[in-house]
Every structure is written in structure tokens, then in C-alpha cells.
């Protein structure tokens, strides 16, 4: 059935077992080795098998038992690592064990779980996954996002809402209409939390959590998932989460080593012809091209289509129906080139994107990492190409060199030269920073597992070698760094 459509497993999927994992906080539960020992509700286990999930990814191995144990969680893992299943499976299991409350006959719906996401695309993807895992049960998921009829979404809510997924603005709008009460909420999940802050949703998130009848943090379970966790997000976690475990999988903010990264120095006026040369080589392979400005997305899509490269575009100003059509054409291969602004850099679950091209580099290195995370997903090997111009991208030179080095990629000599004369910036604090990937709470017990890489050395994130044994370790704060 379409609902159980499977992403093709990449040839590098098993390398997930070599990713280092760190858990900080008191009494973390043991990780799981397979889905059968996770204690999931039997029907969900059956649906996991139907979706051909063969074994849990690292974030799932650690997150599922943490959530099943009723603990709050802040989890950092790279894009494409299986975060959605990591929170949905244990939350749905908990809901079945608690007993489903509410029905389509209730005038005010009282969902047990609320998932907040920054973009419509990510909200829809989470909703589709919730439907897939809950297939054959009475659990009903509803998704709310802008750009579509409020009336239609209200009717969906009225038919029964056990798990509510949505974007901050539309959630506040519909909750404000009195059709949804958060008073019975047991699970609150904030997905891509750093992205929500970047997009200016900080006040909306606080309103959802603190002003709309959500139970206090001691009476609900709260989970935050993201690819990066800068300190401002960790401070928010201190407000929202209770005695939480902090999980990092791989080097937070580090680029995936399943992606080959190449940077070319290209003048602005040469970008279009250089892009055409690359697309001629890639043929019909799915290629995601990022630009900074919305108007440039449509212009470039039109230019490429006229030059024999079937192309579509997606950005914030397009109508919801247009966005959905663009994604459908791209996924089906009718338009193998998709031009996107940063709205597409998060949450889009597009299988088998072979190439990501940064036609325009973003302003922050975090955004660069998120963008190239669109390829190399689920262990599939991918390629990322970036056009660099020192006039506009100078602030990125230093952090870009660091990201390339950490992922064991070739660093062009000209980029090294630029990095020596560039000012620090672009969201990169200092050489030792790891994009907020460390738990900022003091004196927390820390457990680390490094999986053996080739040649018997434990693999650090991004392929770097870490000194130490391969098993779980307890370290105190002073001698950890």
C-alpha cells in the first residue's frame, strides 16, 4: 500500500553503527538493538515491519527507550537520521497503553500528543508517518498548517484528534477558536526547534507551551529534536523540559560523511552557465538547487526549463497547492531539478536526492549543514556542490574550511587562503565550538559510546579518530574535553 512506501536503503546504511553517541543526565535507560526488544505496541511493530524498517538507527536505539521510560529528552541528530520514528513510535505506544481518550462526538477535542514543526512540509511528513505507524488502530492524527482552508481543518479536528501535528501560527489560531483543549496533553514534541527559533517562532512556541492551557512540565512529557542545539535553545529547554536526558548522535552541526562536498569559486555572472554544465553531467538524477531569494527561485527555474532542464521551484510565496505540485513533480521525476529557498532546507523528506547545489551559499554555517543534509539520507551516498564568491560569502570561509576538514573532504587552497583573512562569523563562535552540541548543564553524568570503525579505531563524528576504548564510558566534566 502507498502508506507503507519504502525509502530505498542506501549502500552506506550500516555505517550508522559507527556513529558516536553521547547521553548526559541521570539514570539513562539502556539502548535497544532491534525493534522487537523496544516494548512497542504490537500493531505498531507490525507496521514497522510493513514499512521495511530493518533495524533502528542510532537516534532510534537511544530515544525510543528514553521516551518509553517516561523521561524528557533533548535530542541532537543529523538530518535524515530517523528522528520522526524515534519519537512517534514510543509516544503512540504510550498513548495506547494509557488508553485513548476523546472521540469524534466531543465538541472540544483533547489531544494527548502535540507535535510542533516549523514548516508545512515537515508537519505533513510527520502526520503521514503518524498515520503509517498508527494504521489499523483507533488512533487518529490531524495536521494543521497555513495556506489551506481553516474550515476544512476544523472539520478534520472535529472528527477526532488524538495526536495533533502543526505549525505554530495555525495551531495557535485553531486552538484559539475553542475547538481544541490542551488540558489533557501528555506528550509535547518540538521538532526542528532551532529552525523554529531562526524563523521567529520563539514567542509562538512560548505561547503554545505557557499560555494555552498546556499542563506544566512536571505533568507532561516533553521532547525536543533538532540537528543543532545552540545555547539559546538549551536555555529554552531548561524552561520547558523536566530532568531531561540530553542525547547527541554524531557531531552536532557536523556534515554527514555520506555526502561528498565540493566548493567552486564562481563569479556571480558565471553561475547560470556553470549550473547548466553541472546539470548536463547529472542528467535526470534528482538535484536540489538552493538560492537565497524567492524571486531568483522562479527566475532560475524558468531559465533552466527553457534550456532543456525540466525544473520546478518551491518557496514561501507559492500557494500551498503549487508547493505540493512542485514537490510531486520532483519526487516523480517529471522535474528532476528543484530550485528552493531555505523553506525547503528543513523537513522535506525527498527520497534519493543525488545532488545538492548551493547556487547561493547561505549566511550561516548551520544552514549549510542542513541544506547538504538533503542528500546522503538513510545511508544513500550524495554529492553537494557550492558556488563561492568571496565578495558575498567571505564570512563563511573559516567555518566552511572546518566543516570540510571534519568530514575529511578536500579543502581548496584558495578557500584556505580566504579563511585566513576572513573575520569570524556566519554563526560560528570559535574553533572549539560544536554548534551547541554539548549539554550546557553542569555536573551531569555523561555516558558515551563509540562504535568501532574500520581498522579497530573508534570513529569520531565526521570520521575523526577519538582516543579511548570503544565501549560505554562514564566521565566527569573536568577531564572530558
Tab-separated table of C-alpha atoms in Angstrom:
chain	number	residue	atom	x	y	z
A	1	UNK	CA	0.000	0.000	0.000
A	2	UNK	CA	1.087	3.595	-0.666
A	3	UNK	CA	1.064	4.357	3.064
A	4	UNK	CA	3.950	1.904	3.580
A	5	UNK	CA	6.049	3.139	0.647
A	6	UNK	CA	9.693	2.415	1.443
A	7	UNK	CA	12.717	4.663	1.004
A	8	UNK	CA	15.440	2.721	-0.773
A	9	UNK	CA	18.104	1.819	1.752
A	10	UNK	CA	21.459	3.257	0.780
A	11	UNK	CA	24.595	1.210	0.420
A	12	UNK	CA	26.132	3.007	3.404
A	13	UNK	CA	23.242	2.383	5.808
A	14	UNK	CA	25.231	0.044	8.035
A	15	UNK	CA	27.829	2.754	8.660
A	16	UNK	CA	25.224	4.261	11.002
A	17	UNK	CA	26.514	1.721	13.540
A	18	UNK	CA	29.853	3.561	13.629
A	19	UNK	CA	28.381	6.892	14.722
A	20	UNK	CA	29.355	8.024	18.243
A	21	UNK	CA	26.563	8.627	20.742
A	22	UNK	CA	26.619	10.598	23.971
A	23	UNK	CA	23.923	10.747	26.672
A	24	UNK	CA	24.062	13.191	29.576
A	25	UNK	CA	21.708	13.265	32.532
A	26	UNK	CA	20.846	10.915	35.389
A	27	UNK	CA	19.970	7.218	35.013
A	28	UNK	CA	19.598	6.831	31.243
A	29	UNK	CA	17.907	3.562	30.214
A	30	UNK	CA	19.833	1.033	28.119
A	31	UNK	CA	19.676	1.384	24.346
A	32	UNK	CA	17.895	-1.208	22.186
A	33	UNK	CA	19.457	-3.326	19.451
A	34	UNK	CA	16.277	-4.033	17.475
A	35	UNK	CA	12.616	-3.010	17.325
A	36	UNK	CA	11.420	-6.316	18.828
A	37	UNK	CA	13.005	-5.529	22.211
A	38	UNK	CA	11.681	-1.951	22.312
A	39	UNK	CA	8.388	-2.834	24.018
A	40	UNK	CA	6.333	-1.200	21.252
A	41	UNK	CA	2.609	-1.862	20.922
A	42	UNK	CA	2.238	-4.987	18.741
A	43	UNK	CA	0.308	-3.266	15.927
A	44	UNK	CA	2.995	-0.601	15.607
A	45	UNK	CA	5.650	-3.303	15.435
A	46	UNK	CA	3.679	-4.916	12.631
A	47	UNK	CA	3.505	-1.569	10.784
A	48	UNK	CA	7.255	-1.034	11.282
A	49	UNK	CA	7.837	-4.379	9.550
A	50	UNK	CA	5.430	-3.458	6.733
A	51	UNK	CA	7.406	-0.252	6.191
A	52	UNK	CA	10.527	-2.490	5.999
A	53	UNK	CA	12.398	-0.756	8.810
A	54	UNK	CA	15.006	-3.468	9.312
A	55	UNK	CA	16.829	-2.125	12.358
A	56	UNK	CA	16.745	1.079	14.386
A	57	UNK	CA	19.106	3.931	13.539
A	58	UNK	CA	21.299	5.251	16.394
A	59	UNK	CA	18.860	8.025	17.339
A	60	UNK	CA	16.058	5.424	17.484
A	61	UNK	CA	18.150	2.947	19.542
A	62	UNK	CA	18.597	5.530	22.292
A	63	UNK	CA	15.496	7.752	22.012
A	64	UNK	CA	12.854	5.003	21.989
A	65	UNK	CA	13.802	3.549	25.414
A	66	UNK	CA	14.241	7.061	26.880
A	67	UNK	CA	10.721	8.095	25.793
A	68	UNK	CA	9.270	4.701	26.793
A	69	UNK	CA	10.738	5.261	30.285
A	70	UNK	CA	8.738	8.477	30.572
A	71	UNK	CA	11.799	10.777	30.539
A	72	UNK	CA	12.006	14.204	28.941
A	73	UNK	CA	14.505	14.334	26.080
A	74	UNK	CA	16.545	16.813	24.105
A	75	UNK	CA	17.997	15.004	21.098
A	76	UNK	CA	20.513	16.232	18.525
A	77	UNK	CA	20.940	14.149	15.393
A	78	UNK	CA	21.811	14.901	11.785
A	79	UNK	CA	19.085	15.337	9.205
A	80	UNK	CA	17.832	12.067	7.725
A	81	UNK	CA	18.708	10.031	10.815
A	82	UNK	CA	15.210	8.746	11.596
A	83	UNK	CA	14.183	11.298	14.238
A	84	UNK	CA	10.466	11.172	13.415
A	85	UNK	CA	10.081	7.447	14.142
A	86	UNK	CA	12.313	7.927	17.210
A	87	UNK	CA	9.604	9.985	18.908
A	88	UNK	CA	6.407	8.777	17.201
A	89	UNK	CA	6.770	5.059	17.956
A	90	UNK	CA	7.204	5.366	21.749
A	91	UNK	CA	4.659	8.219	22.034
A	92	UNK	CA	1.996	6.268	20.120
A	93	UNK	CA	2.765	3.196	22.254
A	94	UNK	CA	2.354	5.271	25.418
A	95	UNK	CA	-0.978	6.581	24.157
A	96	UNK	CA	-2.277	3.047	23.534
A	97	UNK	CA	-1.117	1.934	26.995
A	98	UNK	CA	-2.734	4.971	28.649
A	99	UNK	CA	-5.999	4.307	26.826
A	100	UNK	CA	-7.296	6.617	24.100
A	101	UNK	CA	-9.413	9.467	25.413
A	102	UNK	CA	-11.753	11.663	23.359
A	103	UNK	CA	-13.843	10.839	20.313
A	104	UNK	CA	-15.385	12.358	17.214
A	105	UNK	CA	-18.513	13.065	19.300
A	106	UNK	CA	-16.731	15.535	21.589
A	107	UNK	CA	-17.378	19.206	20.818
A	108	UNK	CA	-13.910	20.109	22.117
A	109	UNK	CA	-11.107	17.744	21.139
A	110	UNK	CA	-8.456	16.922	23.757
A	111	UNK	CA	-5.366	15.508	22.041
A	112	UNK	CA	-2.893	13.515	24.123
A	113	UNK	CA	0.076	14.418	21.894
A	114	UNK	CA	1.079	17.685	20.199
A	115	UNK	CA	3.916	17.865	17.658
A	116	UNK	CA	5.049	21.374	16.658
A	117	UNK	CA	7.118	21.790	13.454
A	118	UNK	CA	8.468	24.883	11.644
A	119	UNK	CA	7.204	24.225	8.101
A	120	UNK	CA	4.089	22.878	6.390
A	121	UNK	CA	6.150	20.253	4.601
A	122	UNK	CA	7.661	18.863	7.798
A	123	UNK	CA	4.277	18.924	9.579
A	124	UNK	CA	2.699	16.936	6.720
A	125	UNK	CA	5.581	14.450	6.720
A	126	UNK	CA	5.221	13.824	10.478
A	127	UNK	CA	1.448	13.460	10.043
A	128	UNK	CA	1.937	10.896	7.242
A	129	UNK	CA	4.371	8.925	9.409
A	130	UNK	CA	1.931	9.017	12.350
A	131	UNK	CA	-0.820	7.668	10.074
A	132	UNK	CA	1.518	4.960	8.814
A	133	UNK	CA	2.547	3.760	12.277
A	134	UNK	CA	-0.997	4.009	13.704
A	135	UNK	CA	-2.568	2.201	10.729
A	136	UNK	CA	-5.121	-0.362	11.904
A	137	UNK	CA	-5.632	1.262	15.329
A	138	UNK	CA	-8.205	3.765	16.609
A	139	UNK	CA	-5.542	6.481	16.977
A	140	UNK	CA	-6.316	9.455	14.744
A	141	UNK	CA	-3.765	12.078	13.683
A	142	UNK	CA	-4.680	15.553	12.396
A	143	UNK	CA	-2.364	18.095	10.772
A	144	UNK	CA	-2.811	21.889	10.874
A	145	UNK	CA	-0.845	24.385	8.758
A	146	UNK	CA	-1.330	27.695	6.978
A	147	UNK	CA	-2.154	28.125	3.318
A	148	UNK	CA	-5.252	25.902	3.378
A	149	UNK	CA	-8.874	26.393	4.450
A	150	UNK	CA	-9.401	26.852	8.196
A	151	UNK	CA	-12.923	25.428	7.793
A	152	UNK	CA	-11.628	22.182	6.277
A	153	UNK	CA	-9.047	21.767	9.033
A	154	UNK	CA	-11.648	22.441	11.743
A	155	UNK	CA	-13.815	19.658	10.271
A	156	UNK	CA	-10.785	17.329	10.412
A	157	UNK	CA	-10.281	18.227	14.084
A	158	UNK	CA	-13.959	17.603	14.899
A	159	UNK	CA	-13.772	14.049	13.516
A	160	UNK	CA	-11.410	13.087	16.358
A	161	UNK	CA	-7.915	14.244	17.285
A	162	UNK	CA	-5.621	12.048	19.379
A	163	UNK	CA	-2.313	13.300	18.006
A	164	UNK	CA	-2.130	16.871	16.704
A	165	UNK	CA	0.673	17.968	14.350
A	166	UNK	CA	1.092	21.523	13.115
A	167	UNK	CA	2.955	24.753	12.539
A	168	UNK	CA	2.958	27.300	15.396
A	169	UNK	CA	0.784	30.032	13.839
A	170	UNK	CA	-2.037	27.788	12.638
A	171	UNK	CA	-2.024	25.788	15.891
A	172	UNK	CA	-2.494	28.985	17.928
A	173	UNK	CA	-5.221	30.148	15.512
A	174	UNK	CA	-7.293	26.936	15.728
A	175	UNK	CA	-6.751	26.384	19.467
A	176	UNK	CA	-7.940	29.987	19.917
A	177	UNK	CA	-11.252	29.087	18.244
A	178	UNK	CA	-12.096	26.853	21.202
A	179	UNK	CA	-12.255	23.550	19.261
A	180	UNK	CA	-9.118	22.104	20.884
A	181	UNK	CA	-8.162	21.940	24.559
A	182	UNK	CA	-4.584	21.105	25.581
A	183	UNK	CA	-5.572	20.347	29.189
A	184	UNK	CA	-5.251	16.542	28.725
A	185	UNK	CA	-1.935	16.752	26.847
A	186	UNK	CA	0.536	14.044	27.894
A	187	UNK	CA	3.209	14.489	25.192
A	188	UNK	CA	4.651	17.719	23.767
A	189	UNK	CA	7.175	17.365	20.928
A	190	UNK	CA	9.085	20.295	19.411
A	191	UNK	CA	10.723	19.202	16.153
A	192	UNK	CA	13.484	21.227	14.441
A	193	UNK	CA	13.431	23.570	17.453
A	194	UNK	CA	16.423	25.627	16.300
A	195	UNK	CA	14.788	26.213	12.942
A	196	UNK	CA	11.611	27.445	14.645
A	197	UNK	CA	13.689	29.955	16.574
A	198	UNK	CA	15.546	31.012	13.409
A	199	UNK	CA	12.199	31.624	11.700
A	200	UNK	CA	10.994	33.873	14.512
A	201	UNK	CA	8.580	31.402	16.129
A	202	UNK	CA	10.087	31.793	19.617
A	203	UNK	CA	7.138	33.860	21.008
A	204	UNK	CA	4.605	31.487	19.373
A	205	UNK	CA	6.264	28.438	20.939
A	206	UNK	CA	6.227	30.083	24.361
A	207	UNK	CA	2.556	30.965	23.891
A	208	UNK	CA	1.717	27.352	22.966
A	209	UNK	CA	3.619	25.957	25.932
A	210	UNK	CA	2.852	28.547	28.592
A	211	UNK	CA	-0.430	30.325	27.795
A	212	UNK	CA	-2.900	27.972	26.090
A	213	UNK	CA	-3.719	25.545	28.871
A	214	UNK	CA	-0.834	23.131	28.321
A	215	UNK	CA	-0.157	21.171	31.554
A	216	UNK	CA	3.019	22.208	33.450
A	217	UNK	CA	6.242	20.420	32.579
A	218	UNK	CA	6.013	18.161	35.628
A	219	UNK	CA	2.661	16.814	34.362
A	220	UNK	CA	3.570	16.148	30.726
A	221	UNK	CA	6.448	14.537	28.816
A	222	UNK	CA	8.368	16.971	26.611
A	223	UNK	CA	10.720	16.061	23.746
A	224	UNK	CA	12.860	18.404	21.645
A	225	UNK	CA	14.508	17.188	18.441
A	226	UNK	CA	16.839	19.068	16.145
A	227	UNK	CA	20.009	18.943	14.081
A	228	UNK	CA	21.688	21.705	16.125
A	229	UNK	CA	21.147	22.987	19.653
A	230	UNK	CA	22.712	26.412	20.219
A	231	UNK	CA	22.758	27.723	23.790
A	232	UNK	CA	19.579	29.804	23.394
A	233	UNK	CA	17.666	26.609	22.543
A	234	UNK	CA	19.213	24.819	25.520
A	235	UNK	CA	18.076	27.685	27.761
A	236	UNK	CA	14.559	27.259	26.369
A	237	UNK	CA	14.867	23.539	27.115
A	238	UNK	CA	15.587	24.433	30.734
A	239	UNK	CA	12.220	26.214	30.832
A	240	UNK	CA	10.204	23.531	29.002
A	241	UNK	CA	11.845	20.213	29.984
A	242	UNK	CA	11.927	18.451	33.341
A	243	UNK	CA	15.021	16.492	34.493
A	244	UNK	CA	15.787	15.696	30.863
A	245	UNK	CA	18.327	13.470	29.154
A	246	UNK	CA	20.482	15.134	26.505
A	247	UNK	CA	21.287	12.883	23.539
A	248	UNK	CA	23.768	13.676	20.777
A	249	UNK	CA	24.232	11.356	17.829
A	250	UNK	CA	27.295	12.119	15.739
A	251	UNK	CA	28.978	15.510	15.796
A	252	UNK	CA	26.173	18.010	16.189
A	253	UNK	CA	26.340	20.571	13.408
A	254	UNK	CA	28.787	18.351	11.564
A	255	UNK	CA	28.200	17.418	7.964
A	256	UNK	CA	27.418	13.826	7.138
A	257	UNK	CA	30.345	11.868	5.707
A	258	UNK	CA	27.916	10.163	3.295
A	259	UNK	CA	27.992	13.453	1.342
A	260	UNK	CA	30.873	14.370	-0.975
A	261	UNK	CA	31.310	18.143	-0.676
A	262	UNK	CA	32.875	20.292	-3.405
A	263	UNK	CA	33.288	24.082	-3.410
A	264	UNK	CA	33.921	26.084	-6.588
A	265	UNK	CA	34.876	29.746	-6.758
A	266	UNK	CA	32.355	31.202	-9.218
A	267	UNK	CA	31.673	34.838	-10.170
A	268	UNK	CA	28.028	35.877	-9.906
A	269	UNK	CA	27.606	36.374	-13.664
A	270	UNK	CA	29.032	32.894	-14.362
A	271	UNK	CA	26.733	30.981	-12.018
A	272	UNK	CA	23.992	30.145	-14.532
A	273	UNK	CA	26.314	28.714	-17.171
A	274	UNK	CA	28.261	26.770	-14.527
A	275	UNK	CA	24.988	25.341	-13.201
A	276	UNK	CA	23.954	24.251	-16.715
A	277	UNK	CA	27.322	22.482	-17.141
A	278	UNK	CA	26.774	20.545	-13.895
A	279	UNK	CA	23.159	19.627	-14.753
A	280	UNK	CA	24.308	18.349	-18.150
A	281	UNK	CA	26.562	15.897	-16.289
A	282	UNK	CA	23.982	14.847	-13.683
A	283	UNK	CA	21.333	14.006	-16.307
A	284	UNK	CA	17.977	13.024	-14.827
A	285	UNK	CA	19.285	12.450	-11.266
A	286	UNK	CA	17.306	14.346	-8.640
A	287	UNK	CA	19.053	17.649	-7.929
A	288	UNK	CA	18.103	20.225	-5.305
A	289	UNK	CA	19.381	23.763	-6.012
A	290	UNK	CA	19.323	26.350	-3.220
A	291	UNK	CA	19.022	30.091	-3.781
A	292	UNK	CA	18.713	32.886	-1.217
A	293	UNK	CA	15.944	34.965	-2.826
A	294	UNK	CA	12.397	33.886	-3.706
A	295	UNK	CA	12.282	35.821	-6.983
A	296	UNK	CA	15.524	34.162	-8.068
A	297	UNK	CA	13.986	30.695	-7.486
A	298	UNK	CA	11.223	31.259	-10.061
A	299	UNK	CA	13.545	33.063	-12.483
A	300	UNK	CA	16.174	30.310	-12.377
A	301	UNK	CA	13.541	27.556	-12.724
A	302	UNK	CA	12.171	29.283	-15.825
A	303	UNK	CA	15.675	29.815	-17.277
A	304	UNK	CA	16.671	26.158	-16.780
A	305	UNK	CA	13.387	24.830	-18.209
A	306	UNK	CA	13.915	26.953	-21.338
A	307	UNK	CA	17.408	25.483	-21.631
A	308	UNK	CA	16.266	21.862	-21.635
A	309	UNK	CA	16.372	21.046	-17.917
A	310	UNK	CA	12.827	20.317	-16.624
A	311	UNK	CA	12.759	22.327	-13.387
A	312	UNK	CA	10.282	23.399	-10.734
A	313	UNK	CA	10.583	25.660	-7.687
A	314	UNK	CA	9.382	25.920	-4.099
A	315	UNK	CA	9.462	28.898	-1.731
A	316	UNK	CA	7.364	30.684	0.882
A	317	UNK	CA	5.322	32.837	-1.516
A	318	UNK	CA	3.955	29.938	-3.573
A	319	UNK	CA	0.422	28.789	-2.818
A	320	UNK	CA	0.127	25.534	-0.877
A	321	UNK	CA	-1.299	23.739	-3.939
A	322	UNK	CA	1.647	24.987	-6.041
A	323	UNK	CA	4.153	23.812	-3.443
A	324	UNK	CA	2.566	20.368	-3.296
A	325	UNK	CA	2.518	20.113	-7.108
A	326	UNK	CA	6.187	21.147	-7.304
A	327	UNK	CA	7.200	18.516	-4.748
A	328	UNK	CA	5.120	15.853	-6.514
A	329	UNK	CA	6.713	16.645	-9.910
A	330	UNK	CA	10.168	16.483	-8.331
A	331	UNK	CA	9.543	13.231	-6.462
A	332	UNK	CA	8.066	11.555	-9.560
A	333	UNK	CA	10.950	12.738	-11.751
A	334	UNK	CA	8.804	14.908	-14.057
A	335	UNK	CA	11.013	17.813	-12.978
A	336	UNK	CA	14.272	16.284	-11.693
A	337	UNK	CA	15.606	19.727	-10.719
A	338	UNK	CA	14.025	21.595	-7.780
A	339	UNK	CA	15.025	25.202	-7.034
A	340	UNK	CA	14.372	26.024	-3.387
A	341	UNK	CA	14.835	28.724	-0.788
A	342	UNK	CA	15.583	27.791	2.801
A	343	UNK	CA	11.925	26.914	3.435
A	344	UNK	CA	12.801	23.586	1.817
A	345	UNK	CA	16.016	23.121	3.772
A	346	UNK	CA	14.176	21.531	6.668
A	347	UNK	CA	11.677	18.770	6.902
A	348	UNK	CA	11.346	17.818	3.261
A	349	UNK	CA	11.565	14.054	3.100
A	350	UNK	CA	12.505	13.585	-0.544
A	351	UNK	CA	13.968	10.131	-1.175
A	352	UNK	CA	17.131	9.690	-3.179
A	353	UNK	CA	18.224	13.272	-3.833
A	354	UNK	CA	21.585	12.658	-5.503
A	355	UNK	CA	22.863	16.220	-5.651
A	356	UNK	CA	22.504	19.406	-3.621
A	357	UNK	CA	23.804	22.583	-5.235
A	358	UNK	CA	24.249	25.785	-3.245
A	359	UNK	CA	23.805	28.225	-6.127
A	360	UNK	CA	23.839	30.843	-3.366
A	361	UNK	CA	25.574	29.902	-0.139
A	362	UNK	CA	23.503	30.623	2.996
A	363	UNK	CA	24.502	33.221	5.572
A	364	UNK	CA	25.143	30.714	8.362
A	365	UNK	CA	27.138	27.502	8.501
A	366	UNK	CA	24.300	25.743	10.348
A	367	UNK	CA	22.064	26.383	7.344
A	368	UNK	CA	24.782	24.951	5.075
A	369	UNK	CA	24.818	21.737	7.123
A	370	UNK	CA	21.018	21.471	6.973
A	371	UNK	CA	20.984	22.017	3.219
A	372	UNK	CA	23.552	19.403	2.337
A	373	UNK	CA	21.704	17.039	4.689
A	374	UNK	CA	19.054	16.749	1.964
A	375	UNK	CA	21.343	14.298	0.180
A	376	UNK	CA	23.132	11.313	1.706
A	377	UNK	CA	19.954	10.431	3.641
A	378	UNK	CA	19.357	6.969	5.087
A	379	UNK	CA	22.877	5.968	4.127
A	380	UNK	CA	22.481	6.837	0.435
A	381	UNK	CA	25.662	8.445	-0.871
A	382	UNK	CA	25.159	12.005	-2.111
A	383	UNK	CA	27.037	14.961	-3.568
A	384	UNK	CA	26.938	18.621	-2.566
A	385	UNK	CA	28.372	21.397	-4.741
A	386	UNK	CA	28.639	25.026	-3.599
A	387	UNK	CA	29.340	28.190	-5.585
A	388	UNK	CA	31.533	30.531	-3.529
A	389	UNK	CA	32.192	34.223	-4.155
A	390	UNK	CA	34.404	35.948	-1.599
A	391	UNK	CA	32.531	39.245	-2.040
A	392	UNK	CA	29.322	37.780	-0.612
A	393	UNK	CA	30.482	34.618	1.183
A	394	UNK	CA	33.672	35.773	2.939
A	395	UNK	CA	32.233	35.282	6.436
A	396	UNK	CA	31.635	31.583	5.649
A	397	UNK	CA	35.229	30.814	4.604
A	398	UNK	CA	36.584	29.852	8.037
A	399	UNK	CA	33.653	27.681	9.222
A	400	UNK	CA	33.370	26.101	5.766
A	401	UNK	CA	37.012	25.010	5.897
A	402	UNK	CA	36.358	23.486	9.332
A	403	UNK	CA	33.263	21.587	8.148
A	404	UNK	CA	35.102	20.223	5.088
A	405	UNK	CA	38.103	19.177	7.178
A	406	UNK	CA	35.981	17.459	9.824
A	407	UNK	CA	34.137	15.476	7.162
A	408	UNK	CA	37.501	14.526	5.577
A	409	UNK	CA	36.753	16.408	2.363
A	410	UNK	CA	39.265	18.150	0.127
A	411	UNK	CA	39.737	21.824	1.058
A	412	UNK	CA	40.637	24.023	-1.953
A	413	UNK	CA	43.837	26.005	-1.372
A	414	UNK	CA	42.126	29.263	-2.431
A	415	UNK	CA	39.456	28.720	0.254
A	416	UNK	CA	42.155	28.149	2.887
A	417	UNK	CA	43.708	31.477	1.896
A	418	UNK	CA	40.381	33.306	2.158
A	419	UNK	CA	39.736	31.701	5.556
A	420	UNK	CA	42.999	33.072	6.948
A	421	UNK	CA	41.980	36.644	6.167
A	422	UNK	CA	38.261	36.330	6.931
A	423	UNK	CA	36.558	37.593	10.049
A	424	UNK	CA	34.870	35.006	12.284
A	425	UNK	CA	31.125	34.932	11.771
A	426	UNK	CA	28.370	33.097	9.980
A	427	UNK	CA	27.039	31.547	13.139
A	428	UNK	CA	30.375	30.035	14.106
A	429	UNK	CA	31.549	31.129	17.525
A	430	UNK	CA	35.115	29.804	17.738
A	431	UNK	CA	37.348	26.977	16.664
A	432	UNK	CA	36.320	24.755	19.563
A	433	UNK	CA	32.601	25.251	19.110
A	434	UNK	CA	30.396	22.330	18.191
A	435	UNK	CA	27.236	24.322	17.404
A	436	UNK	CA	25.758	23.901	20.873
A	437	UNK	CA	26.032	20.148	20.719
A	438	UNK	CA	27.133	19.849	24.338
A	439	UNK	CA	24.836	19.798	27.322
A	440	UNK	CA	25.275	23.205	28.989
A	441	UNK	CA	24.013	21.904	32.361
A	442	UNK	CA	26.808	21.497	34.887
A	443	UNK	CA	27.831	18.264	36.647
A	444	UNK	CA	25.615	15.930	34.609
A	445	UNK	CA	26.531	12.226	34.420
A	446	UNK	CA	27.768	11.523	30.901
A	447	UNK	CA	27.725	8.201	29.066
A	448	UNK	CA	29.437	7.841	25.716
A	449	UNK	CA	29.528	5.010	23.217
A	450	UNK	CA	31.848	4.963	20.261
A	451	UNK	CA	31.204	2.219	17.752
A	452	UNK	CA	34.257	0.581	16.272
A	453	UNK	CA	35.200	1.892	12.854
A	454	UNK	CA	37.452	0.263	10.290
A	455	UNK	CA	40.882	-0.748	11.499
A	456	UNK	CA	39.669	-1.069	15.088
A	457	UNK	CA	39.697	2.653	15.858
A	458	UNK	CA	36.609	4.177	17.412
A	459	UNK	CA	35.139	6.593	14.894
A	460	UNK	CA	34.515	10.164	15.937
A	461	UNK	CA	31.838	12.199	14.257
A	462	UNK	CA	32.706	13.195	10.746
A	463	UNK	CA	35.144	10.282	10.606
A	464	UNK	CA	37.717	11.710	13.037
A	465	UNK	CA	39.555	9.281	15.305
A	466	UNK	CA	38.787	9.533	19.010
A	467	UNK	CA	41.243	8.250	21.555
A	468	UNK	CA	39.722	5.816	24.039
A	469	UNK	CA	38.074	2.453	24.267
A	470	UNK	CA	35.066	1.513	22.169
A	471	UNK	CA	32.575	0.821	24.956
A	472	UNK	CA	30.322	2.990	27.066
A	473	UNK	CA	32.255	5.337	29.306
A	474	UNK	CA	31.398	7.411	32.359
A	475	UNK	CA	33.451	10.595	32.567
A	476	UNK	CA	33.322	13.594	34.832
A	477	UNK	CA	33.135	17.092	33.420
A	478	UNK	CA	36.719	18.152	34.118
A	479	UNK	CA	38.543	15.503	32.105
A	480	UNK	CA	36.018	15.007	29.311
A	481	UNK	CA	37.227	17.640	26.849
